[in-house]
CSV table of C-alpha atoms in Angstrom, one decimal:
chain,number,residue,atom,x,y,z
A,1,LEU,CA,145.9,-11.8,59.8
A,2,THR,CA,147.7,-14.4,61.9
A,3,ARG,CA,147.6,-18.2,61.8
A,4,ASN,CA,150.3,-18.7,64.4
A,5,LEU,CA,152.3,-16.7,66.8
A,6,LYS,CA,155.2,-16.3,64.3
A,7,ASP,CA,152.8,-14.4,62.1
A,8,THR,CA,152.0,-12.1,65.0
A,9,VAL,CA,155.7,-11.3,65.5
A,10,LEU,CA,155.9,-10.7,61.7
A,11,ALA,CA,152.9,-8.3,61.9
A,12,TYR,CA,154.6,-6.4,64.8
A,13,ASP,CA,157.8,-6.3,62.8
A,14,LEU,CA,156.0,-4.7,59.9
A,15,VAL,CA,154.4,-2.2,62.2
A,16,ASN,CA,157.5,-1.2,64.1
A,17,ASN,CA,160.2,-1.4,61.4
A,18,PHE,CA,158.4,-0.6,58.2
A,19,ASP,CA,155.7,1.8,59.4
A,20,VAL,CA,152.8,-0.5,58.2
A,21,SER,CA,149.3,0.1,59.6
A,22,PHE,CA,146.7,-2.5,60.0
A,23,VAL,CA,143.1,-1.2,60.1
A,24,PHE,CA,140.5,-3.5,61.7
A,25,THR,CA,137.2,-2.0,60.6
A,26,ARG,CA,134.9,-4.6,62.2
A,27,ASP,CA,136.7,-4.3,65.5
A,28,ASN,CA,137.2,-0.6,65.2
A,29,PHE,CA,140.9,-0.3,66.0
A,30,VAL,CA,144.2,0.4,64.2
A,31,LEU,CA,147.5,-1.3,64.8
A,32,ASN,CA,150.4,1.0,64.0
A,33,LYS,CA,153.4,2.6,65.7
A,34,GLN,CA,151.1,5.1,67.4
A,35,SER,CA,148.7,2.4,68.7
A,36,ASN,CA,147.9,2.5,72.4
A,37,SER,CA,148.3,-0.4,74.7
A,38,HIS,CA,144.6,-1.3,74.4
A,39,ALA,CA,144.8,-1.7,70.6
A,40,LYS,CA,147.9,-3.8,71.0
A,41,PHE,CA,146.2,-5.9,73.6
A,42,GLN,CA,143.2,-6.4,71.3
A,43,PHE,CA,145.5,-7.6,68.5
A,44,ASP,CA,147.4,-9.9,70.9
A,45,ILE,CA,144.1,-11.5,72.1
A,46,LYS,CA,142.9,-11.9,68.5
A,47,ALA,CA,146.2,-13.6,67.6
A,48,VAL,CA,146.0,-16.0,70.5
A,49,LEU,CA,142.3,-16.8,69.6
A,50,ALA,CA,143.3,-17.4,66.0
A,51,LYS,CA,146.1,-19.7,67.0
A,52,ASN,CA,143.6,-21.6,69.3
A,53,TYR,CA,141.2,-21.9,66.4
A,54,ILE,CA,143.9,-23.3,64.1
A,55,ASP,CA,145.1,-25.7,66.8
A,56,ASN,CA,141.6,-26.9,67.6
A,57,LEU,CA,140.9,-27.4,63.9
A,58,SER,CA,144.1,-29.5,63.6
A,59,ASP,CA,142.9,-31.6,66.6
A,60,GLU,CA,139.5,-32.2,65.0
A,61,VAL,CA,141.1,-33.2,61.6
A,62,LYS,CA,143.4,-35.7,63.4
A,63,LYS,CA,140.4,-37.0,65.4
A,64,GLY,CA,138.5,-37.6,62.2
A,65,GLN,CA,141.5,-39.2,60.5
A,66,ARG,CA,141.9,-41.6,63.5
A,67,GLY,CA,138.2,-42.5,63.4
A,68,MET,CA,138.5,-43.3,59.7
A,69,LEU,CA,141.6,-45.4,60.2
A,70,GLU,CA,139.9,-47.3,63.1
A,71,GLU,CA,137.1,-48.1,60.7
A,72,GLY,CA,139.6,-49.3,58.1
A,73,LYS,CA,139.0,-46.4,55.7
A,74,TRP,CA,141.7,-44.3,53.9
A,75,PRO,CA,141.8,-41.0,55.9
A,76,GLY,CA,142.6,-38.7,53.1
A,77,GLY,CA,145.2,-37.3,50.8
A,78,ALA,CA,146.2,-38.8,47.5
A,79,SER,CA,145.3,-42.4,47.0
A,80,PRO,CA,148.2,-44.8,46.7
A,81,THR,CA,149.2,-45.8,43.2
A,82,GLY,CA,147.1,-48.8,42.2
A,83,TYR,CA,144.0,-47.6,44.1
A,84,ILE,CA,141.4,-45.0,43.6
A,85,LYS,CA,139.0,-43.6,46.2
A,86,VAL,CA,135.3,-44.3,45.7
A,87,GLU,CA,133.0,-43.0,48.4
A,88,LYS,CA,135.9,-42.7,50.9
A,89,LEU,CA,136.9,-46.3,50.2
A,90,LEU,CA,140.0,-47.5,48.3
A,91,VAL,CA,139.3,-49.7,45.4
A,92,PRO,CA,141.7,-51.3,42.9
A,93,ASP,CA,142.6,-49.0,40.0
A,94,VAL,CA,142.4,-51.2,36.9
A,95,PRO,CA,144.9,-51.6,35.2
A,96,ARG,CA,147.4,-50.0,37.5
A,97,ASP,CA,146.6,-52.6,40.2
A,98,GLY,CA,148.0,-55.3,38.0
A,99,TYR,CA,151.2,-53.4,37.5
A,100,ILE,CA,151.6,-53.1,41.3
A,101,ILE,CA,151.3,-56.9,41.7
A,102,ARG,CA,153.7,-57.4,38.8
A,103,ALA,CA,156.2,-54.9,40.4
A,104,TYR,CA,156.1,-57.0,43.7
A,105,GLU,CA,156.5,-60.3,41.9
A,106,LEU,CA,159.4,-59.1,39.6
A,107,TYR,CA,161.3,-57.5,42.5
A,108,ALA,CA,160.7,-60.5,44.8
A,109,SER,CA,162.2,-62.8,42.1
A,110,GLY,CA,165.6,-61.2,42.9
A,111,SER,CA,166.4,-60.6,39.2
A,112,HIS,CA,165.7,-56.8,39.3
A,113,SER,CA,167.1,-53.7,40.9
A,114,LEU,CA,164.8,-50.7,41.2
A,115,SER,CA,166.3,-49.3,38.0
A,116,SER,CA,165.7,-52.4,36.0
A,117,LEU,CA,162.2,-52.8,37.5
A,118,LYS,CA,161.4,-49.3,36.4
A,119,LYS,CA,162.8,-49.9,32.9
A,120,LYS,CA,160.8,-53.1,32.5
A,121,LEU,CA,157.5,-51.7,33.7
A,122,ASP,CA,158.0,-48.5,31.7
A,123,GLU,CA,158.3,-50.7,28.6
A,124,GLU,CA,155.2,-52.6,29.6
A,125,GLY,CA,153.2,-49.3,29.8
A,126,PHE,CA,152.9,-48.7,33.6
A,127,ARG,CA,152.0,-45.0,34.0
A,128,SER,CA,150.8,-42.9,36.9
A,129,GLN,CA,147.2,-41.5,36.8
A,130,ASN,CA,148.5,-38.4,35.1
A,131,GLY,CA,150.0,-40.5,32.3
A,132,LYS,CA,153.7,-40.1,33.3
A,133,PRO,CA,156.2,-43.0,33.9
A,134,LEU,CA,156.9,-43.7,37.5
A,135,THR,CA,160.2,-42.7,39.0
A,136,LYS,CA,162.6,-45.0,40.8
A,137,SER,CA,161.6,-43.4,44.1
A,138,ASN,CA,157.9,-44.1,43.2
A,139,TYR,CA,158.8,-47.8,42.9
A,140,PHE,CA,160.6,-47.7,46.3
A,141,ILE,CA,157.5,-46.1,47.9
A,142,ILE,CA,155.3,-48.7,46.3
A,143,LEU,CA,157.5,-51.6,47.4
A,144,THR,CA,157.6,-50.5,51.0
A,145,ASN,CA,154.0,-49.5,51.4
A,146,PRO,CA,152.0,-52.0,53.5
A,147,ILE,CA,148.7,-50.7,52.0
A,148,TYR,CA,149.1,-53.3,49.3
A,149,TYR,CA,148.8,-56.2,51.7
A,150,GLY,CA,145.9,-54.6,53.6
A,151,MET,CA,147.6,-52.4,56.2
A,152,MET,CA,147.6,-48.6,56.2
A,153,ARG,CA,150.6,-46.8,57.6
A,154,TRP,CA,149.7,-43.5,59.2
A,155,ASN,CA,152.0,-41.5,61.5
A,156,ASN,CA,154.3,-44.6,61.8
A,157,ARG,CA,151.4,-46.8,63.0
A,158,LEU,CA,149.7,-49.6,61.1
A,159,TYR,CA,145.9,-49.9,60.9
A,160,PRO,CA,144.1,-52.8,59.2
A,161,GLY,CA,142.2,-51.6,56.1
A,162,ILE,CA,138.9,-52.8,54.7
A,163,HIS,CA,140.2,-52.3,51.2
A,164,GLN,CA,141.0,-55.2,48.9
A,165,PRO,CA,144.7,-56.1,49.3
A,166,LEU,CA,146.6,-56.5,46.0
A,167,ILE,CA,149.3,-58.8,47.4
A,168,ASP,CA,149.7,-61.1,50.4
A,169,LYS,CA,151.9,-60.4,53.4
A,170,GLN,CA,154.4,-63.1,52.4
A,171,LEU,CA,155.1,-61.4,49.1
A,172,PHE,CA,155.5,-58.1,50.8
A,173,ASP,CA,158.0,-59.6,53.3
A,174,ARG,CA,160.0,-61.2,50.5
A,175,VAL,CA,160.3,-57.8,48.8
A,176,GLN,CA,161.4,-56.2,52.1
A,177,ASP,CA,164.1,-58.9,52.3
A,178,MET,CA,165.2,-58.2,48.8
A,179,LEU,CA,165.3,-54.4,49.4
A,180,ARG,CA,167.8,-55.0,52.3
A,181,ARG,CA,170.3,-56.7,50.0
A,182,THR,CA,173.5,-55.1,48.8
A,183,LYS,CA,174.4,-54.5,45.2
A,184,LYS,CA,175.9,-58.0,45.1
A,185,GLY,CA,172.6,-59.5,46.2
A,186,GLU,CA,173.6,-60.5,49.7
A,187,LEU,CA,171.4,-59.6,52.6
A,188,ILE,CA,172.5,-56.9,54.9
A,189,PRO,CA,172.4,-58.0,58.6
A,190,VAL,CA,169.3,-56.5,60.2
C-alpha cells in the first residue's frame, strides 16, 4: 500500500477525510476511522518497513551499478545512440555508429550549427533505432556525451569503459570548443 512515507500520509488522508477502509486480510486488521491505536500502529510499522525495503533495494541497485561501472560495463538503461547492448556490453550499432562519427567530424569542422547538422544527417538517412529522425536536442546530447571517446558519465562522474570508442578524445574536445562558440562563431570565454 505504501512505497514511501508520503503514501502513508495519503492513506491516512483517505481514511480520515473520505471514510475509506483498508482491510489487511493476511495481517488480520482493518484501518479506518474507527481503528484502534494498535491497528494504526501495525499500519505505521508496515509503512516504515516498506520504506526501508524500497530504500534498501535502491541501495543495492546503486551498488550493482557502481560495480558494473568499475568493471567498465554500461550499468543499464537505454543504450546511447550508436551503440547496442550485447550481453551487458556496449557494441557499435552499425550503421548508426558511422553517423555518430560523421556528426562529430561535421560539427568539429565549424561549418555546421546543430540545426544544419541535423538537416544534413537527416538527408543522409540517420535515424534512431525506432526509425525516426533525431531531434536537435538528440544531437546536442550525442555531441556532449563522453561515451563516444570511451568514458561513461554516471551521476556526474566519469568511468572508463571497456566498449569500443567511436571517436578519440581530441575530436570530442574540438566539438566541445565549437559548442561554446556564439552564433558568430567566436568562442565564449570559459
